[in-house]
Short mmCIF file of C-alpha atoms in Angstrom, two decimals:
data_model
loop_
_atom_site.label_atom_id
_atom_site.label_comp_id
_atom_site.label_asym_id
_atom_site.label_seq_id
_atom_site.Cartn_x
_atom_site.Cartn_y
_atom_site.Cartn_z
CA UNK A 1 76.30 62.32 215.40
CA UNK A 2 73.82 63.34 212.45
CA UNK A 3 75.35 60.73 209.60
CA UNK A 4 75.94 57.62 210.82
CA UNK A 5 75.90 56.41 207.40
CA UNK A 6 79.09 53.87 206.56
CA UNK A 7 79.85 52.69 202.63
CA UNK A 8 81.05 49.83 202.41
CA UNK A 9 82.42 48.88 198.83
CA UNK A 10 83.88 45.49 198.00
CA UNK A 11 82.82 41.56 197.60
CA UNK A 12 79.81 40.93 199.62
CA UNK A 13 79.45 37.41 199.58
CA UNK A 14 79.82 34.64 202.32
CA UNK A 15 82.58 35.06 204.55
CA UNK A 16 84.10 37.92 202.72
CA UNK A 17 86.13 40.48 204.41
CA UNK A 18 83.85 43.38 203.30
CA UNK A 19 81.01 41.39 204.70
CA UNK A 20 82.53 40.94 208.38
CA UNK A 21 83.15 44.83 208.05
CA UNK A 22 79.90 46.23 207.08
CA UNK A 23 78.17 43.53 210.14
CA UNK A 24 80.73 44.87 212.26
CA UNK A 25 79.64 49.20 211.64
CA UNK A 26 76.33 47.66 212.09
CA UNK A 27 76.89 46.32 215.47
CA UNK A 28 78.97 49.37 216.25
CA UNK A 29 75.36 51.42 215.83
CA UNK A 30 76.43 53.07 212.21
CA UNK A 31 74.06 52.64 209.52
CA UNK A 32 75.39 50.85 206.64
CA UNK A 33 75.00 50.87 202.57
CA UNK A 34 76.62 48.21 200.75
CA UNK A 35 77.90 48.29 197.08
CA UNK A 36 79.36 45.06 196.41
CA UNK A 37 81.67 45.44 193.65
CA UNK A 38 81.59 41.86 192.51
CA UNK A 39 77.72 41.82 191.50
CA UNK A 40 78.79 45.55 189.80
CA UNK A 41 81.04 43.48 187.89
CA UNK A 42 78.71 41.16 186.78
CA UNK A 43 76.41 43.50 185.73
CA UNK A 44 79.00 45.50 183.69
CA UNK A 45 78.66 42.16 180.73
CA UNK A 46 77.09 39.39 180.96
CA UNK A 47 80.82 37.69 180.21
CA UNK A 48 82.03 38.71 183.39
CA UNK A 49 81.15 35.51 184.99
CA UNK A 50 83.89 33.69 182.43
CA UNK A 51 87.68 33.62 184.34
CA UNK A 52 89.19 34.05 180.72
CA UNK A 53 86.52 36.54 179.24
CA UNK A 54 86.99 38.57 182.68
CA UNK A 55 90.54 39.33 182.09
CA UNK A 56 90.10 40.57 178.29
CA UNK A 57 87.46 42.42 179.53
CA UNK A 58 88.86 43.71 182.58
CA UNK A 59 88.79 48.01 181.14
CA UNK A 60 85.55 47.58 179.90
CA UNK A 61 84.30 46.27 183.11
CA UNK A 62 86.44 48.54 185.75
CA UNK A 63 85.45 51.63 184.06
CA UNK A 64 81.99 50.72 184.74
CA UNK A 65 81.78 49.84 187.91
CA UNK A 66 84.20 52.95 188.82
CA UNK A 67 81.38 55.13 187.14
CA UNK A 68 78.43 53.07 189.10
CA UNK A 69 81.16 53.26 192.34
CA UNK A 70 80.76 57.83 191.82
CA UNK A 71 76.91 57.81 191.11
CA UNK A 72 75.88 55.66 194.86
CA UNK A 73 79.14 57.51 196.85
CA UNK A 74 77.22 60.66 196.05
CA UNK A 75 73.38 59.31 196.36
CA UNK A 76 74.30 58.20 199.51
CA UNK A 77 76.57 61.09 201.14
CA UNK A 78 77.87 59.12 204.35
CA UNK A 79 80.13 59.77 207.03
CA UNK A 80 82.73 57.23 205.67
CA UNK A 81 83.69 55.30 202.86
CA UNK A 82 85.24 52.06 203.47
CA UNK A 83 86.48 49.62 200.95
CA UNK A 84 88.20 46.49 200.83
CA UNK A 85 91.47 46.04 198.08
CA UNK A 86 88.98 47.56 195.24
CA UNK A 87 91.68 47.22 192.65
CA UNK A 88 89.36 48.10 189.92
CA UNK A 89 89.34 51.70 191.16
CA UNK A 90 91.28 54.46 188.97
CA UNK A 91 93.18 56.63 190.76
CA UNK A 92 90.95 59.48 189.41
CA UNK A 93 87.71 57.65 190.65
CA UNK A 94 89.47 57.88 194.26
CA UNK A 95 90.14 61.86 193.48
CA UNK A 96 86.81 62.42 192.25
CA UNK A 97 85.01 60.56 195.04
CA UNK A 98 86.56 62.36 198.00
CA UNK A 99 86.34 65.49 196.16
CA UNK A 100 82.54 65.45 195.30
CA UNK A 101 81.79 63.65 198.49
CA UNK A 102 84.13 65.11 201.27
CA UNK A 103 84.61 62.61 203.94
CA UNK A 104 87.37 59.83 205.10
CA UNK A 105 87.76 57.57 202.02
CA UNK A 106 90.17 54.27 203.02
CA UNK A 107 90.65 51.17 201.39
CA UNK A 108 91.56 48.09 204.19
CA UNK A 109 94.14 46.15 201.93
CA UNK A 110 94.30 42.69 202.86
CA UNK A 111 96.84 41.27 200.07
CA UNK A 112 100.36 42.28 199.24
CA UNK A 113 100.73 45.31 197.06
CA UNK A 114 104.38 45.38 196.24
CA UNK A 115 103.90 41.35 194.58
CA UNK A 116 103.04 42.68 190.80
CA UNK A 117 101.35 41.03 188.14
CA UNK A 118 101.64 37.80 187.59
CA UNK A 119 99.85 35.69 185.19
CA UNK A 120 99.12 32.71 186.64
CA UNK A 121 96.02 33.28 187.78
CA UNK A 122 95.64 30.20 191.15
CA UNK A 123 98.41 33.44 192.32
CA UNK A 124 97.74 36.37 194.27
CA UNK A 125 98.50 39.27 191.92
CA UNK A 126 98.60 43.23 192.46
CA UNK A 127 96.28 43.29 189.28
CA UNK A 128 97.81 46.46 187.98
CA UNK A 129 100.72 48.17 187.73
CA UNK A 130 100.17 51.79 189.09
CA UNK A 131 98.03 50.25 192.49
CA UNK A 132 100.74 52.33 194.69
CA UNK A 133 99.72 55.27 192.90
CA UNK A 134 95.71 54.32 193.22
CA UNK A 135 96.95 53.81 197.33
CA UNK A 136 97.91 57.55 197.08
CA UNK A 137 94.88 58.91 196.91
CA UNK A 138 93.32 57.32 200.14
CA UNK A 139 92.44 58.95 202.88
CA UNK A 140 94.14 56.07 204.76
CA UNK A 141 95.30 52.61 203.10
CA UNK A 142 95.20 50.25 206.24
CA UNK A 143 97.79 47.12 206.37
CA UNK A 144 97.85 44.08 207.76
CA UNK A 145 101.88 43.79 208.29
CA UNK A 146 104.10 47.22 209.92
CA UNK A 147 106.93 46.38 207.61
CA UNK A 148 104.60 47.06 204.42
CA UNK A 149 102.77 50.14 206.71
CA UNK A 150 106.47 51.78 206.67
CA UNK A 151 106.92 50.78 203.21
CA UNK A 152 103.78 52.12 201.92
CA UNK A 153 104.93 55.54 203.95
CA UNK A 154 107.83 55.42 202.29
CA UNK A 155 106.16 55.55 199.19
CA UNK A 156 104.19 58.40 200.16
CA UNK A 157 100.76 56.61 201.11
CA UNK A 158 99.07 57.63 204.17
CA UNK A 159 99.22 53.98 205.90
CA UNK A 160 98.21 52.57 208.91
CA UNK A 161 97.97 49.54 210.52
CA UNK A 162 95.12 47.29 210.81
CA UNK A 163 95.20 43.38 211.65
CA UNK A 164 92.80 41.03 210.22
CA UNK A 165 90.47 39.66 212.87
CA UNK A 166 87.59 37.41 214.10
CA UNK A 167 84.19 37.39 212.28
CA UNK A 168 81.86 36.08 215.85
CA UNK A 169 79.27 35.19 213.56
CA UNK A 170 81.02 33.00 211.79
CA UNK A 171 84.02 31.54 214.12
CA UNK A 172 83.68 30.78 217.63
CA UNK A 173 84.40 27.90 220.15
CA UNK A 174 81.46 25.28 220.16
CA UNK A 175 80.54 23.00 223.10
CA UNK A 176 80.77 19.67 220.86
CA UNK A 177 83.60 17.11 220.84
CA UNK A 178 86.36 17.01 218.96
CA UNK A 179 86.30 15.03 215.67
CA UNK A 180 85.69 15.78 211.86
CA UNK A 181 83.44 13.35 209.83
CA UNK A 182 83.34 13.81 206.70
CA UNK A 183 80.76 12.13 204.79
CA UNK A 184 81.92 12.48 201.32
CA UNK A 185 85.11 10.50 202.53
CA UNK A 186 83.38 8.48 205.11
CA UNK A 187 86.25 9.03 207.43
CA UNK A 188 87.56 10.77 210.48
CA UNK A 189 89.83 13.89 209.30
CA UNK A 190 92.53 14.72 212.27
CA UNK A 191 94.19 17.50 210.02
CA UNK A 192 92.44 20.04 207.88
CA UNK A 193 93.75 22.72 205.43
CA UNK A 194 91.33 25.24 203.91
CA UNK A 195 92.70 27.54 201.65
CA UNK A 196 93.24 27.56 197.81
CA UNK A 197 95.73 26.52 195.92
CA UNK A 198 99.32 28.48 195.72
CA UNK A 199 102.67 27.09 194.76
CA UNK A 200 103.93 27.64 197.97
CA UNK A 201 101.46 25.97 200.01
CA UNK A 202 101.11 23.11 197.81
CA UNK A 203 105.25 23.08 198.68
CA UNK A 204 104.22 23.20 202.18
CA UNK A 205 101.42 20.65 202.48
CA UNK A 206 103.29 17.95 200.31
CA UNK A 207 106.11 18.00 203.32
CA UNK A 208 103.81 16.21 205.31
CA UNK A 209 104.51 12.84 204.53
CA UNK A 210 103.12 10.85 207.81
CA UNK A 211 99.76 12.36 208.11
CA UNK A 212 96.82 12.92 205.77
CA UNK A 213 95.91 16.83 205.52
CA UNK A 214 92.09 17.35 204.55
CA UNK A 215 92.30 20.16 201.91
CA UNK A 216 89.17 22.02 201.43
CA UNK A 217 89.95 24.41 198.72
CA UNK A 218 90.05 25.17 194.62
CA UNK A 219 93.07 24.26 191.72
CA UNK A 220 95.04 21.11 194.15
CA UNK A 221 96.70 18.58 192.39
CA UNK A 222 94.23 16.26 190.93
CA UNK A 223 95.57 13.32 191.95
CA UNK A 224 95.03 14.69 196.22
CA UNK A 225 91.29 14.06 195.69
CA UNK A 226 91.65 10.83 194.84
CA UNK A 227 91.71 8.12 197.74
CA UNK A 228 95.10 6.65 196.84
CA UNK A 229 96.36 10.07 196.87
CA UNK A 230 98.48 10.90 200.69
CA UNK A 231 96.04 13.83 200.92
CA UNK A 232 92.55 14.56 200.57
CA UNK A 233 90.93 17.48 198.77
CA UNK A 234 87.06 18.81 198.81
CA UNK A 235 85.25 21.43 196.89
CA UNK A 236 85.72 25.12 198.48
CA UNK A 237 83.30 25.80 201.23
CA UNK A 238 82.91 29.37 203.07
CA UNK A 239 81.85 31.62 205.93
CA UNK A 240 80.64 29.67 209.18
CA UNK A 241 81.44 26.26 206.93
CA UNK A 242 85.00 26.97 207.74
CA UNK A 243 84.81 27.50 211.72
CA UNK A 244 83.13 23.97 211.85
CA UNK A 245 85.94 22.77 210.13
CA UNK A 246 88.43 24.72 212.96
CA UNK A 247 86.48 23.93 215.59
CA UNK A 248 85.93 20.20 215.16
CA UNK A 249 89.16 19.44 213.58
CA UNK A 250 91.70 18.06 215.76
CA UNK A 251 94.21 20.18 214.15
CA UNK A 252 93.59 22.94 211.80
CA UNK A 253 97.32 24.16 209.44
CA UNK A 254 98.27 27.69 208.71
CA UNK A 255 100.24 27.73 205.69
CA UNK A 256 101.61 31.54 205.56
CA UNK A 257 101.90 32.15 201.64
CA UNK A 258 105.38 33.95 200.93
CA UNK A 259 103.52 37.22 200.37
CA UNK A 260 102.86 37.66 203.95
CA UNK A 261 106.23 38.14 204.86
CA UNK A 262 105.76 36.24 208.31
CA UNK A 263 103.00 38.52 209.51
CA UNK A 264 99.42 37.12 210.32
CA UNK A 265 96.86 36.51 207.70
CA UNK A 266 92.98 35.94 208.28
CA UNK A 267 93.52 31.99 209.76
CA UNK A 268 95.53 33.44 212.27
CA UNK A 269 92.55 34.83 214.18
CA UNK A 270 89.80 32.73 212.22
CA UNK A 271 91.38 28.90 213.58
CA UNK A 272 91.38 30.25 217.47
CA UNK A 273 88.35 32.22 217.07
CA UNK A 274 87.03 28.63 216.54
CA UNK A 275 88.50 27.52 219.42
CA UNK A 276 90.79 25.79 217.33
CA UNK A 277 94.41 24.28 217.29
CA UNK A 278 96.46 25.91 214.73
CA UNK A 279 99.51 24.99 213.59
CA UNK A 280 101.27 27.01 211.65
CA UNK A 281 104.86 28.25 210.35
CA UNK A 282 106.00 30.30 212.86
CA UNK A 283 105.92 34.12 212.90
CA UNK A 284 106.58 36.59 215.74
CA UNK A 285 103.64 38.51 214.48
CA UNK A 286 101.31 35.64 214.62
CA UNK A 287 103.45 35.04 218.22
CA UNK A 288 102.47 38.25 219.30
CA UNK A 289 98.37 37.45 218.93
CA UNK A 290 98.76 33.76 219.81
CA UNK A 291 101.64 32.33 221.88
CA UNK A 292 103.85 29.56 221.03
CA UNK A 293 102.35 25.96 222.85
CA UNK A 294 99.80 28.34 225.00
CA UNK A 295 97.76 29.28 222.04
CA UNK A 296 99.09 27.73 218.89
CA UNK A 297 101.42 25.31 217.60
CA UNK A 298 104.15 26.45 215.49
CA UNK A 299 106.87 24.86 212.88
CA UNK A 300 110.38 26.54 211.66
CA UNK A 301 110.67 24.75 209.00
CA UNK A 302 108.31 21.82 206.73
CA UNK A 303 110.66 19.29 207.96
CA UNK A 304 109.39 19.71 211.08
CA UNK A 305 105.35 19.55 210.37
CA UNK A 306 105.39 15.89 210.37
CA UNK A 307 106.90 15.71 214.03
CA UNK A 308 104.68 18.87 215.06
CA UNK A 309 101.74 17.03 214.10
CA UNK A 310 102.16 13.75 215.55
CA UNK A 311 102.66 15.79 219.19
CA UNK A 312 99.46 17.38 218.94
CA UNK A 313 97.19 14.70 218.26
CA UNK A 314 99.30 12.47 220.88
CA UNK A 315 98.80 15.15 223.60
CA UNK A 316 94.82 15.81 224.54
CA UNK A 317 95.56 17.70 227.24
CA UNK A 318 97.95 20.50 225.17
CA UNK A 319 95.03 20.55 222.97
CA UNK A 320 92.61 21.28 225.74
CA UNK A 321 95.00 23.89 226.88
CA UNK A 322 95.58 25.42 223.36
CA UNK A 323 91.69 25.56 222.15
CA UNK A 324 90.63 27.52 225.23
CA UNK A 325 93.44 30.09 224.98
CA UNK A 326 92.98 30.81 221.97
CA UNK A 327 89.05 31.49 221.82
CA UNK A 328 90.32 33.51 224.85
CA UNK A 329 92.84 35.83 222.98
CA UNK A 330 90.50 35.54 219.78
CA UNK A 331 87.62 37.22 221.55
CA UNK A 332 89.54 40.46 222.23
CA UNK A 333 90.41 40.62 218.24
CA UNK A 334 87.27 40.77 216.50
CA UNK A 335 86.43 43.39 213.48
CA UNK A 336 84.32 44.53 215.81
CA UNK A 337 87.26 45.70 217.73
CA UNK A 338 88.95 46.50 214.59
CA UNK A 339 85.53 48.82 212.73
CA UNK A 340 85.99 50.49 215.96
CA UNK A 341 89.64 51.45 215.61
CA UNK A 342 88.67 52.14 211.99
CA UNK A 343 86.26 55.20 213.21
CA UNK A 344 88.64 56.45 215.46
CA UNK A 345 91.06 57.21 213.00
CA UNK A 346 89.15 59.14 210.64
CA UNK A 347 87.37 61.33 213.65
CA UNK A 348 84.08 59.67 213.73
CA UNK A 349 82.51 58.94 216.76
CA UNK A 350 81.00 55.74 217.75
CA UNK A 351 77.40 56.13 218.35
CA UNK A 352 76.15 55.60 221.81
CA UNK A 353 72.92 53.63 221.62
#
């Protein structure tokens, strides 16, 4: 193939999705230019960086970056054009790009688009309130959960499905012992949590009343990082940060938020790419990837995450037996695996070195 050129377009940082993406094309042999929306952002106003500024400014700064998003598609002319959510693009920008440009133009979706706007911003919001209708002019939207793939169809979007997946270079198995110091605490942590804060999982986490959960993560009750409080919380960490924390922990929890409607989310394949032991609520999606006391742990209902816990650090050998299926079943789900799928179904060929 002449262009082997890939553009990838979203937040670039640590551990981002976009990230794993663009490092998985790479490995696949395509060539890839990044445009990492987030620093576009920031160069839009030098306010951008303020959480409270942002939102007033939020226009200002999407039509910007949609502008700077048109002038490097057509500089660089690739084979593909691959972004990740993007919800600062106009639904003209889309039009325009594939227009001018004329190849596959998909966004990878990794939230919930149906959830709205909300204003509490520690919650996952849709951001704006014609995003179906920014959807439609994809090429292909992929989706992490069938039920929103048909519902997305419905709604005339060319959908497809797409799983989240394992990052190797920043999750996978390592050879050392169990156990997570943490020197900030000074202790041993059996149970770690990282995710940010959301109503629900706060909901979810606080049902544990037995155990201490190590929360690594932003906007947790104050009173949780304190060391009379019955759980722990640290500042956010990211990227291969994280898969220590999986792969040392003696238990790792998967809180599913309620916008993932039971299907996996990205600690579904990032705690057993660790070689982890997840425990989370139980989905048949996540089921499906991971099986039930083979692979993971899983509870039906909070009530039950006390007793689930206490099992799992009582029984060595089902942990033994959990953290090497699931680096097993991990290593056949990477975004390697999932770039490649990506190529397929927009007619490019994978290069053959």
């Amino acid at each position: 193939m002449a262009n082997r050129k890939v553009l990838v377009i979203g937040p670039l940082s640590q551990g981002a999705l976009a990230e794993s993406y663009a490092r998985a094309f790479e490995r696949l042999g395509m060539e890839v230019v990044r445009f990492d929306s987030e620093r576009a952002l920031m160069r839009a106003n030098r306010f951008a960086g303020n959480r409270i500024l942002r939102r007033a400014l939020r226009s200002s700064l999407w039509n910007a970056v949609n502008r700077e998003a048109v002038e490097v598609a057509q500089t660089v002319r690739p084979s593909l054009i691959f972004a990740v959510k993007c919800t600062f693009f106009h639904p003209e920008t889309v039009q325009q790009i594939r227009k001018s440009v004329g190849v596959p133009f998909v966004n990878h979706y990794p939230d919930h688009p149906y959830i709205g706007i909300r204003w509490d911003p520690r919650e996952a919001s849709a951001l704006r309130r014609d995003l179906i209708d920014v959807l439609r002019q994809y090429s292909v939207v992929f989706m992490w959960e069938r039920s929103l793939v048909e519902r997305l169809q419905r709604d005339r979007v060319e959908a497809a499905y797409l799983p989240f997946g394992v990052d190797p270079e920043l999750f996978n198995p390592q050879t050392s012992e169990e156990g997570l110091h943490c020197e900030s605490c000074n202790a041993i942590h059996d149970v770690a949590f990282v995710a940010t804060y959301s109503r629900f999982r706060c909901a979810e986490v606080a049902a544990v009343q037995k155990h201490t959960v190590a929360i690594w993560g932003n906007n947790w009750p104050r009173n949780w990082g304190t060391v009379s409080g019955q759980h722990r919380v640290h500042p956010s960490i990211w990227g291969s940060a994280v898969g220590d924390i999986y792969a040392r922990a003696t238990l790792s929890l998967n809180v599913l938020n309620a916008e993932n409607l039971g299907g996996p989310n990205m600690r579904t394949f990032e705690i057993p790419g660790s070689g982890g032991v997840m425990l989370a609520r139980y989905s048949a999606a996540q089921d499906e990837f991971f099986p039930e006391n083979e692979a993971a742990v899983y509870y039906r209902s909070p009530e039950e995450m006390d007793d689930k816990i206490e099992w799992v650090l009582r029984d060595r050998e089902l942990r033994v037996r959990i953290r090497k299926n699931a680096a097993r079943l991990a290593a056949a789900q990477t975004y390697d695996v999932r770039a490649a799928q990506v190529l397929r179904d927009c007619g490019i060929g994978i290069p053959t070195r």
